[in-house]
Amino acid sequence: MAFPMQFLSDNAAAVHPQVWDALHRADAADTPYDTDAVSRRLDEAFSALFGREVSALWVATGTAANCLALSTMVAPHGGVLCHREAHIEMDEGGAPGFYLHGAKLVLAEGEGAKLAPATVAPVLDAIRDDVHQVQVHAMSLTQASEYGRSYRPAELAALTSLARERGLKVQMDGARFANAVAFLGSTPAEACGDADALSFGCVKNGAMNAEAIVFFDRALADVARYRRKRAGHLQSKGRYLAAQVLAMLEGGLWLANARAANAAAAEIAAAAAGRLLHPVEANEVFLRCTATERAALRAQGFGFYDWGPDAARFVAAWDTREEHARALARAIAGL
Amino acid sequence: MAFPMQFLSDNAAAVHPQVWDALHRADAADTPYDTDAVSRRLDEAFSALFGREVSALWVATGTAANCLALSTMVAPHGGVLCHREAHIEMDEGGAPGFYLHGAKLVLAEGEGAKLAPATVAPVLDAIRDDVHQVQVHAMSLTQASEYGRSYRPAELAALTSLARERGLKVQMDGARFANAVAFLGSTPAEACGDADALSFGCVKNGAMNAEAIVFFDRALADVARYRRKRAGHLQSKGRYLAAQVLAMLEGGLWLANARAANAAAAEIAAAAAGRLLHPVEANEVFLRCTATERAALRAQGFGFYDWGPDAARFVAAWDTREEHARALARAIAGL
Amino acid sequence: MAFPMQFLSDNAAAVHPQVWDALHRADAADTPYDTDAVSRRLDEAFSALFGREVSALWVATGTAANCLALSTMVAPHGGVLCHREAHIEMDEGGAPGFYLHGAKLVLAEGEGAKLAPATVAPVLDAIRDDVHQVQVHAMSLTQASEYGRSYRPAELAALTSLARERGLKVQMDGARFANAVAFLGSTPAEACGDADALSFGCVKNGAMNAEAIVFFDRALADVARYRRKRAGHLQSKGRYLAAQVLAMLEGGLWLANARAANAAAAEIAAAAAGRLLHPVEANEVFLRCTATERAALRAQGFGFYDWGPDAARFVAAWDTREEHARALARAIAGL
Amino acid sequence: MAFPMQFLSDNAAAVHPQVWDALHRADAADTPYDTDAVSRRLDEAFSALFGREVSALWVATGTAANCLALSTMVAPHGGVLCHREAHIEMDEGGAPGFYLHGAKLVLAEGEGAKLAPATVAPVLDAIRDDVHQVQVHAMSLTQASEYGRSYRPAELAALTSLARERGLKVQMDGARFANAVAFLGSTPAEACGDADALSFGCVKNGAMNAEAIVFFDRALADVARYRRKRAGHLQSKGRYLAAQVLAMLEGGLWLANARAANAAAAEIAAAAAGRLLHPVEANEVFLRCTATERAALRAQGFGFYDWGPDAARFVAAWDTREEHARALARAIAGL
């Protein structure tokens, strides 16, 4: 960790004090797996958040959350339509192939790593309706997208309508769902539209190692419980995961943390308007930036990832210090 | 939790204070996945413990530890020989079928849920060496066994010799490995014999949600790293898992905790000698016990599992209070 | 083929002349896969045979027929209840693990390799209704069984009732279904009871390399068509498979061939009454028979399999010559 | 079959008379699976053809041949590099996902549906060497390609050299391998280069339902035998498949048939030079062709597939009649 001011990723940030408190409270003896009193509060907490009856399961990682949800929607001989740059396609080490037993990821394009009816429909239309080609069973959306872009409610409505017409289930990867909600200023329900399941990300937003899968189609949750155990993801001390998730929900911590991260990203973006590769709609900033410029920033103590030869990615986290964001903004402006 | 004195299982016990301390220390910023400074200490720590060069990976659950290790040893068309009452056969929700892509569990008998050459060899001999029958690629042993029985070093030597003769890899489920070592008074190396991989259990012994897979055949670890990610078990804040595992090793906490649990079990066993279904060689006590007797014990505030119609299982954990164990011993003696 | 009089198995018998004729007729140009005129006749032919609307698919082997059918009934996290000596458990090289993506075979006992409610119910009852144990999704029956035993219609009714009560689908392995029907003197519908799918065996009964999967639950056939292609079992010249199957049905060839094989087996059995390990209810004869006696039979030119150290198996095929069966009967009587 | 002159595909052509003869000869009693005298001749026959020691297995379909071979080369967590328009990607109903247990197809471009070092290397280079991205374990080439293009020996050498440098196994889909050899005028060995396994296509070239997998890396064949059984592709009357394959080899029938098909394609191509979408290097002709022109050809009795809105595909088979090819050539010239 040579760089005192880190913008590498939000995925290794510290654990929020309120999460620590909740973890310690969970230390009291209770029953194993998800039979404990803490785990049993998840459904109610998420039902309140989304304003409808849902079933919610804790799980340790976003990859597991996405793949477990998809495994309840897609038969092994089916496919999942997703963006060519979706995390499930690019960065999950083949987990969808494992969890879906060889089902295929069917790729579509779309600006800002977002799908759109205009890019999805042609891909679906090109699949012959016969046994020689893999038929798509579900669509996976990422909110916010891999480039920190947030789907507007109307965009979601158009996509999920298309999905329903084609008989597809809808899964949402919400590793940064909180950041999208914070950006949109919408309700959580509006930000996930008519999805059947949402990976409600906590790890990047202040938790230690707990995400929630929120099932709007509750029948899928009953399958997911078997699949979670089968995948070795049913922790015996599940109360420590449930506690993290509930801590994120309590008092709107999830949203407050996301707002803090988004604000830091916005400050950086404001200083770098001419360099932005993507509008900043969450907590990630992608900038055009030469190798020389990147070296200059690193010399000033900023850590971040190169994004190809001519760009850089900066991610703000819930615990990014304001003065670091401000310093980075100044440094970028001064390039 | 109606019963103030719990002997249901060790799998939901509290987290040990030293583990809490280590978790908090891990809160300092670091790099993601297993690239952080804490995770990078695992190999060395386990190499020191076992007196040879090993590779060690953290993972959140024992099911994942067992199945990931086996997935590096067994081709999808192969099989795993294990005891008919092994956890991988009875209680992992089909996880081996998932992780091994349909490989078969081939079952053998054995007293105390322990395998022995005399029970293993006939099973292997009965498999025709042709493509119509599934060929066994690995043997899985559980130390201590499902009935709290510990393999002696000589027993392990006989079994692993047989495995080598037959060209089998050897995997050890050590969910209660610490309890076996504590009982045997042996070195860790002696208690796991010539295994290729060991699931070194921590969760039942004071950790929150971290186990270690120790690879004695280090080439297997390189495969396991891919499989861990693919299974959604590569946590981005892996340092919190590494910290738990290291905390267990530091100062011999793992052994001290296991000794405490074993001592409690021994106290109970001493009071119940005539009722023991199995010699107590770890932290589990299986007793003959009528329904009436079980009701009487529960009326006195003891929580435990029925074990069929005429028996009960009592498990002591690292945090079982001495006075509870003593009280249980008295209550059993007084039945 | 050192033995001029073969009773090794029915699985390598010659192809029946009527099947050859049908194969040659199929040589006329037609469209690929299962779109040809011959394949399109299968549904109607089997609907007529079973007196109800069914969907029928050709496939090259019995293993594929069984596993494809089961794959439409059993989720990857589920299980199939079958007899401990069922072909899918013993002799299909792990194919169910492959086709069912790691689903588990749950084994039950039963006289003559036949299941019965009394052996099935306890196995189902012992499975805890939780995510730690694999839940059974389907039951697989073999008609006639691995020991040449035929389920009576009342036995099937009892088993399938039990299956329905437990929410299980029912699959029937009918590699020797024809022999069972011939033995029972029942209708085909009576001999398969309330199964959801039947592997209607042809290869052992005069075909070259075509079996039929008959789906009584026709929705399953729609899934099976995708799975067949995905398994590499959709032959482009499918008309040659359809032709074989139809040839078996035409004029009742399937039943005539099975009667011939059964008659030969009956003749052998009649001469060996005191030695029978199992009543002969199809075309297989299992005899107590010492090594010396087996050597004596082989010296007279009879080919057959040892069945453990003290027994032998003799299988009659559609083309077993009467004089060979008679000769074998005499030889056994003369031991 | 409304069109008397068929150019739809070679995949449903009639069976060659010499194949019929061989099938009938195989009717003689023999042992099951691949233990019969005919099957046991395959290794020798292909070793002679390729001038080196190989192991050869029969299997019923090209999809099974490709996927079984790949399953011996690629771990479930790995990937297969292939052309974006390869049959395994486009037309096998997800069979690679099934046979490879979720391994990923990694796609590359290339003119004429052929890979080239210049298109392959960047794809490999873009894969980060970490557990988050699927690592490629094998390369799959198609000879002749989906557009009827044949790899020259020097092209193969460049590709397989690259594969070896990167540690990749090489599999060749040779559904139309014979047509490529016939076009190249090379030896079979030259036409498959340094592949580890070749799907030697027979079905499109005069056989009924038998292909051969030729393993140049013979150790892979030993794995493939288990996988073949496990996939339900080990036919009990395997001698009928072996007979077809041997019939194709005997007297060079495979090459004679391919030459006939190629000659018909060449005749068509010669008449359509200005319309060719791809050079004709096997037995397939892709033409620019308006909807009106296609209707005109169909009105004259020619059957063929549309290839998108402005093109058509014509495939000649071993049994395409010269006068049909000539008539088609005239009709195209007259458009």
mmCIF file of C-alpha atoms in Angstrom, chain D residues 17 42 92 139 144 158 162 181 198 228 240 255 261 277 312:
data_model
loop_
_atom_site.group_PDB
_atom_site.id
_atom_site.type_symbol
_atom_site.label_atom_id
_atom_site.label_comp_id
_atom_site.label_asym_id
_atom_site.label_seq_id
_atom_site.Cartn_x
_atom_site.Cartn_y
_atom_site.Cartn_z
ATOM 1 C CA PRO D 17 -23.450 -48.740 -50.721
ATOM 2 C CA LEU D 42 -9.792 -48.796 -35.724
ATOM 3 C CA GLU D 92 -24.320 -27.439 -30.887
ATOM 4 C CA MET D 139 -7.774 -24.206 -29.174
ATOM 5 C CA ALA D 144 -12.782 -27.181 -43.474
ATOM 6 C CA ALA D 158 1.588 -21.229 -37.303
ATOM 7 C CA LEU D 162 1.191 -20.474 -31.087
ATOM 8 C CA VAL D 181 -7.930 -33.006 -47.729
ATOM 9 C CA LEU D 198 -9.364 -34.808 -34.735
ATOM 10 C CA ARG D 228 -17.932 -41.647 -23.880
ATOM 11 C CA TYR D 240 -21.963 -51.299 -36.528
ATOM 12 C CA LEU D 255 -11.479 -39.273 -50.194
ATOM 13 C CA ALA D 261 -18.773 -33.451 -53.495
ATOM 14 C CA LEU D 277 -18.910 -14.733 -50.746
ATOM 15 C CA ALA D 312 -27.707 -18.416 -50.151
#
